[in-house]
CSV table of C-alpha atoms in Angstrom, one decimal:
chain,number,residue,atom,x,y,z
A,1,MET,CA,18.1,151.1,171.5
A,2,SER,CA,19.9,152.6,174.4
A,3,GLU,CA,18.9,155.7,176.2
A,4,ALA,CA,21.8,157.6,174.7
A,5,GLU,CA,21.0,156.4,171.2
A,6,ASN,CA,17.4,157.4,171.7
A,7,GLU,CA,18.4,160.9,172.8
A,8,ARG,CA,20.6,161.3,169.8
A,9,CYS,CA,17.8,160.2,167.5
A,10,LEU,CA,15.5,162.8,169.1
A,11,GLU,CA,18.1,165.5,168.5
A,12,PHE,CA,18.3,164.5,164.8
A,13,ILE,CA,14.5,164.5,164.5
A,14,GLU,CA,14.3,168.0,166.1
A,15,THR,CA,17.0,169.3,163.8
A,16,TRP,CA,15.3,168.0,160.7
A,17,ARG,CA,11.9,169.2,161.8
A,18,ALA,CA,13.3,172.7,162.3
A,19,ARG,CA,14.9,172.6,158.9
A,20,LEU,CA,11.7,171.4,157.1
A,21,THR,CA,9.9,174.5,158.5
A,22,SER,CA,12.7,177.0,157.7
A,23,ILE,CA,12.5,178.9,154.4
A,24,SER,CA,16.1,180.1,154.9
A,25,TRP,CA,17.4,176.5,155.1
A,26,PHE,CA,15.2,175.5,152.1
A,27,MET,CA,16.5,178.5,150.0
A,28,ARG,CA,20.1,177.7,151.0
A,29,MET,CA,19.8,174.1,149.9
A,30,LEU,CA,18.0,175.0,146.7
A,31,ASN,CA,20.6,177.7,145.9
A,32,GLN,CA,23.5,175.2,146.4
A,33,TYR,CA,21.9,172.6,144.1
A,34,ILE,CA,21.0,175.1,141.3
A,35,ALA,CA,24.4,176.8,141.6
A,36,ALA,CA,26.2,173.4,141.3
A,37,GLU,CA,24.1,172.3,138.3
A,38,ALA,CA,24.5,175.7,136.5
A,39,ASN,CA,28.2,175.9,137.2
A,40,ARG,CA,28.7,172.4,135.9
A,41,GLU,CA,26.8,173.3,132.7
A,42,ASP,CA,28.7,176.6,132.2
A,43,GLN,CA,32.0,175.1,133.4
A,44,CYS,CA,32.5,177.9,135.9
A,45,THR,CA,32.5,178.6,139.6
A,46,GLY,CA,30.8,181.1,141.9
A,47,HIS,CA,27.4,182.1,143.2
A,48,PHE,CA,24.4,181.5,141.0
A,49,TRP,CA,22.3,184.1,142.8
A,50,GLU,CA,24.2,187.2,144.0
A,51,GLY,CA,21.4,188.6,146.2
A,52,ARG,CA,19.4,186.7,148.9
A,53,PHE,CA,15.7,186.2,148.6
A,54,LYS,CA,13.6,189.0,150.2
A,55,SER,CA,10.1,189.8,151.1
A,56,GLN,CA,8.2,193.1,151.0
A,57,ALA,CA,5.3,194.2,153.2
A,58,LEU,CA,2.2,195.1,151.2
A,59,LEU,CA,0.6,197.8,153.3
A,60,ASP,CA,-2.6,198.6,151.4
A,61,GLU,CA,-4.8,197.6,148.5
A,62,LYS,CA,-2.8,199.6,146.0
A,63,ALA,CA,0.4,197.7,147.0
A,64,LEU,CA,-1.5,194.4,146.8
A,65,ALA,CA,-2.8,195.2,143.3
A,66,ALA,CA,0.7,196.4,142.1
A,67,ALA,CA,2.4,193.2,143.4
A,68,MET,CA,-0.3,190.9,141.9
A,69,ALA,CA,-0.1,192.7,138.5
A,70,TYR,CA,3.7,192.6,138.6
A,71,VAL,CA,3.8,188.9,139.1
A,72,ASP,CA,1.0,188.1,136.6
A,73,LEU,CA,2.7,190.2,133.9
A,74,ASN,CA,6.2,188.6,134.2
A,75,PRO,CA,5.7,186.2,131.2
A,76,ILE,CA,4.5,189.1,129.0
A,77,ARG,CA,7.4,191.4,130.1
A,78,ALA,CA,9.8,188.6,129.5
A,79,ASP,CA,8.3,188.2,126.0
A,80,ILE,CA,7.4,184.6,126.5
A,81,ALA,CA,3.6,185.3,126.4
A,82,ASP,CA,1.6,187.8,124.4
A,83,SER,CA,-1.5,188.1,126.6
A,84,PRO,CA,-2.7,187.5,130.2
A,85,GLU,CA,-4.8,184.5,129.1
A,86,SER,CA,-1.7,182.8,127.5
A,87,SER,CA,0.6,183.5,130.4
A,88,GLU,CA,1.4,180.0,131.8
A,89,TYR,CA,1.6,179.4,135.6
A,90,THR,CA,0.0,182.8,136.5
A,91,SER,CA,-3.0,183.4,138.7
A,92,VAL,CA,-4.5,185.8,136.1
A,93,LYS,CA,-4.5,182.9,133.5
A,94,ALA,CA,-6.2,180.6,136.1
A,95,ARG,CA,-8.8,183.2,136.8
A,96,ILE,CA,-9.6,183.8,133.1
A,97,GLU,CA,-9.9,180.0,132.5
A,98,ALA,CA,-12.3,179.8,135.5
A,99,LEU,CA,-14.4,182.5,133.8
A,100,ARG,CA,-14.4,180.6,130.6
A,101,ASN,CA,-15.6,177.5,132.4
A,102,ASP,CA,-18.4,179.3,134.2
A,103,GLN,CA,-16.7,179.1,137.6
A,104,VAL,CA,-17.1,181.8,140.2
A,105,ASN,CA,-13.4,181.5,141.2
A,106,ALA,CA,-10.3,179.6,140.3
A,107,GLU,CA,-9.5,176.7,142.6
A,108,GLY,CA,-6.9,177.5,145.2
A,109,LEU,CA,-7.0,181.2,144.7
A,110,HIS,CA,-8.5,183.9,147.0
A,111,VAL,CA,-11.8,185.3,145.7
A,112,PHE,CA,-12.3,189.0,144.9
A,113,ALA,CA,-14.5,190.5,147.5
A,114,GLY,CA,-15.3,193.8,145.8
A,115,TYR,CA,-15.0,197.3,147.1
A,116,PRO,CA,-14.0,197.7,150.8
A,117,ARG,CA,-17.2,198.0,153.0
A,118,LYS,CA,-18.3,197.3,156.5
A,119,ASP,CA,-19.6,193.8,156.0
A,120,GLN,CA,-17.0,192.8,153.4
A,121,PRO,CA,-16.4,189.0,153.2
A,122,ASP,CA,-12.9,187.6,153.3
A,123,GLY,CA,-11.0,188.0,150.0
A,124,ILE,CA,-9.1,190.4,147.8
A,125,PRO,CA,-10.5,193.9,148.4
A,126,PHE,CA,-11.4,194.9,144.9
A,127,ARG,CA,-13.4,193.6,141.9
A,128,LEU,CA,-12.1,190.9,139.5
A,129,LEU,CA,-13.1,193.1,136.5
A,130,ASP,CA,-11.1,196.0,137.8
A,131,TYR,CA,-8.1,193.8,138.3
A,132,LEU,CA,-8.2,192.3,134.9
A,133,GLU,CA,-8.5,195.7,133.3
A,134,LEU,CA,-5.5,196.9,135.5
A,135,VAL,CA,-3.4,194.0,134.3
A,136,GLU,CA,-4.5,194.5,130.7
A,137,TRP,CA,-3.7,198.3,130.8
A,138,THR,CA,-0.4,197.8,132.5
A,139,GLY,CA,0.6,195.1,130.1
A,140,ARG,CA,0.0,197.4,127.1
A,141,GLN,CA,2.4,200.0,128.4
A,142,VAL,CA,5.8,200.0,126.7
A,143,ARG,CA,8.8,199.8,129.0
A,144,ASP,CA,12.4,200.5,127.9
A,145,ASP,CA,13.8,198.0,130.4
A,146,LYS,CA,11.5,195.2,129.3
A,147,ARG,CA,11.3,193.2,126.0
A,148,GLY,CA,7.6,192.5,125.9
A,149,GLN,CA,4.2,194.1,126.2
A,150,ILE,CA,0.6,193.3,125.1
A,151,ASP,CA,0.2,194.2,121.4
A,152,ALA,CA,-1.7,197.4,121.0
A,153,LYS,CA,-3.6,195.8,118.1
A,154,LEU,CA,-5.0,193.1,120.4
A,155,PRO,CA,-8.7,193.6,121.2
A,156,PRO,CA,-9.7,194.4,124.8
A,157,LEU,CA,-9.6,191.5,127.2
A,158,LEU,CA,-13.4,191.3,127.7
A,159,GLU,CA,-13.9,191.3,124.0
A,160,ARG,CA,-11.4,188.5,123.6
A,161,LEU,CA,-13.3,186.5,126.3
A,162,GLY,CA,-16.7,187.2,124.6
A,163,ILE,CA,-18.0,189.1,127.7
A,164,GLU,CA,-20.2,192.2,127.3
A,165,PRO,CA,-19.0,194.8,129.8
A,166,SER,CA,-22.4,196.1,131.0
A,167,LEU,CA,-23.7,192.6,131.5
A,168,TRP,CA,-20.5,191.6,133.3
A,169,LEU,CA,-20.8,194.6,135.7
A,170,ARG,CA,-24.4,193.7,136.4
A,171,THR,CA,-23.5,190.1,137.0
A,172,THR,CA,-20.6,190.9,139.4
A,173,SER,CA,-22.7,193.4,141.3
A,174,ASN,CA,-25.5,190.9,141.9
A,175,ILE,CA,-23.3,187.8,142.2
A,176,GLU,CA,-24.9,186.8,145.6
A,177,ALA,CA,-28.4,187.1,144.3
A,178,GLY,CA,-28.7,183.6,142.9
A,179,ASN,CA,-27.7,180.1,144.0
A,180,MET,CA,-25.7,179.4,140.8
A,181,VAL,CA,-23.7,181.5,138.3
A,182,GLY,CA,-22.9,180.5,134.7
A,183,THR,CA,-24.0,180.6,131.1
A,184,GLY,CA,-27.5,179.7,130.2
A,185,ASN,CA,-26.3,176.3,128.9
A,186,ALA,CA,-24.3,175.6,132.0
A,187,ILE,CA,-27.2,176.5,134.3
A,188,LYS,CA,-29.6,174.3,132.3
A,189,ALA,CA,-27.1,171.4,132.4
A,190,ALA,CA,-26.7,171.8,136.2
A,191,LEU,CA,-30.4,171.8,137.1
A,192,PRO,CA,-30.8,168.0,137.0
A,193,LEU,CA,-27.5,167.4,138.8
A,194,LEU,CA,-28.7,169.7,141.6
A,195,GLN,CA,-32.2,168.2,141.5
A,196,ARG,CA,-33.8,171.6,140.7
A,197,GLN,CA,-36.7,172.5,138.4
A,198,ARG,CA,-36.4,176.3,138.6
A,199,VAL,CA,-33.6,178.6,137.6
A,200,SER,CA,-32.4,180.9,140.4
A,201,GLY,CA,-29.1,182.0,139.2
A,202,ILE,CA,-27.0,184.7,137.4
A,203,ARG,CA,-26.9,184.1,133.7
A,204,LEU,CA,-23.7,184.8,131.8
A,205,PRO,CA,-23.8,185.0,128.0
A,206,ASP,CA,-23.1,181.8,126.1
A,207,SER,CA,-20.1,182.1,123.8
């Protein structure tokens, strides 16, 4: 390869490297592909997305909670799910499934760090229980501009999950006290795996 060819290759590499790290370029290519496929199906021409993608600054905890709940409730508002635990591809469903499987947190998601305080660990600055109740309450509100909401006849979320509220509050308040968290059966099963004889953990009620 000549020096000129090598320089040209390096230019191509630099161009593609910049594109692979550019969200604008990615969205433009994705837009073109989706628009072409949709227009072919609908036998029409024109832009598939009229507006460009945008981002918003979440300036405080209230804004963060509002944005999280908005995204987690999209399947319910679109009337393709009837509860948070049945909302596919949402973080709230992943968190609920983690609770059901005696996991402290869902894999790949930030933990809830509790109320803001001086020595607060990294994580979402409020409690998981508060967030679940926020999502549940918001999802039950009827909106004229949306088709779906959580059925008013559906039992409360903690009841549906088989969790007793006072025990749950005590558990989440003392989550750091033990070296394991789970139902009695789960803790008992984990003892031989962890080569432990004694239980030093937070017990959640067995379903």
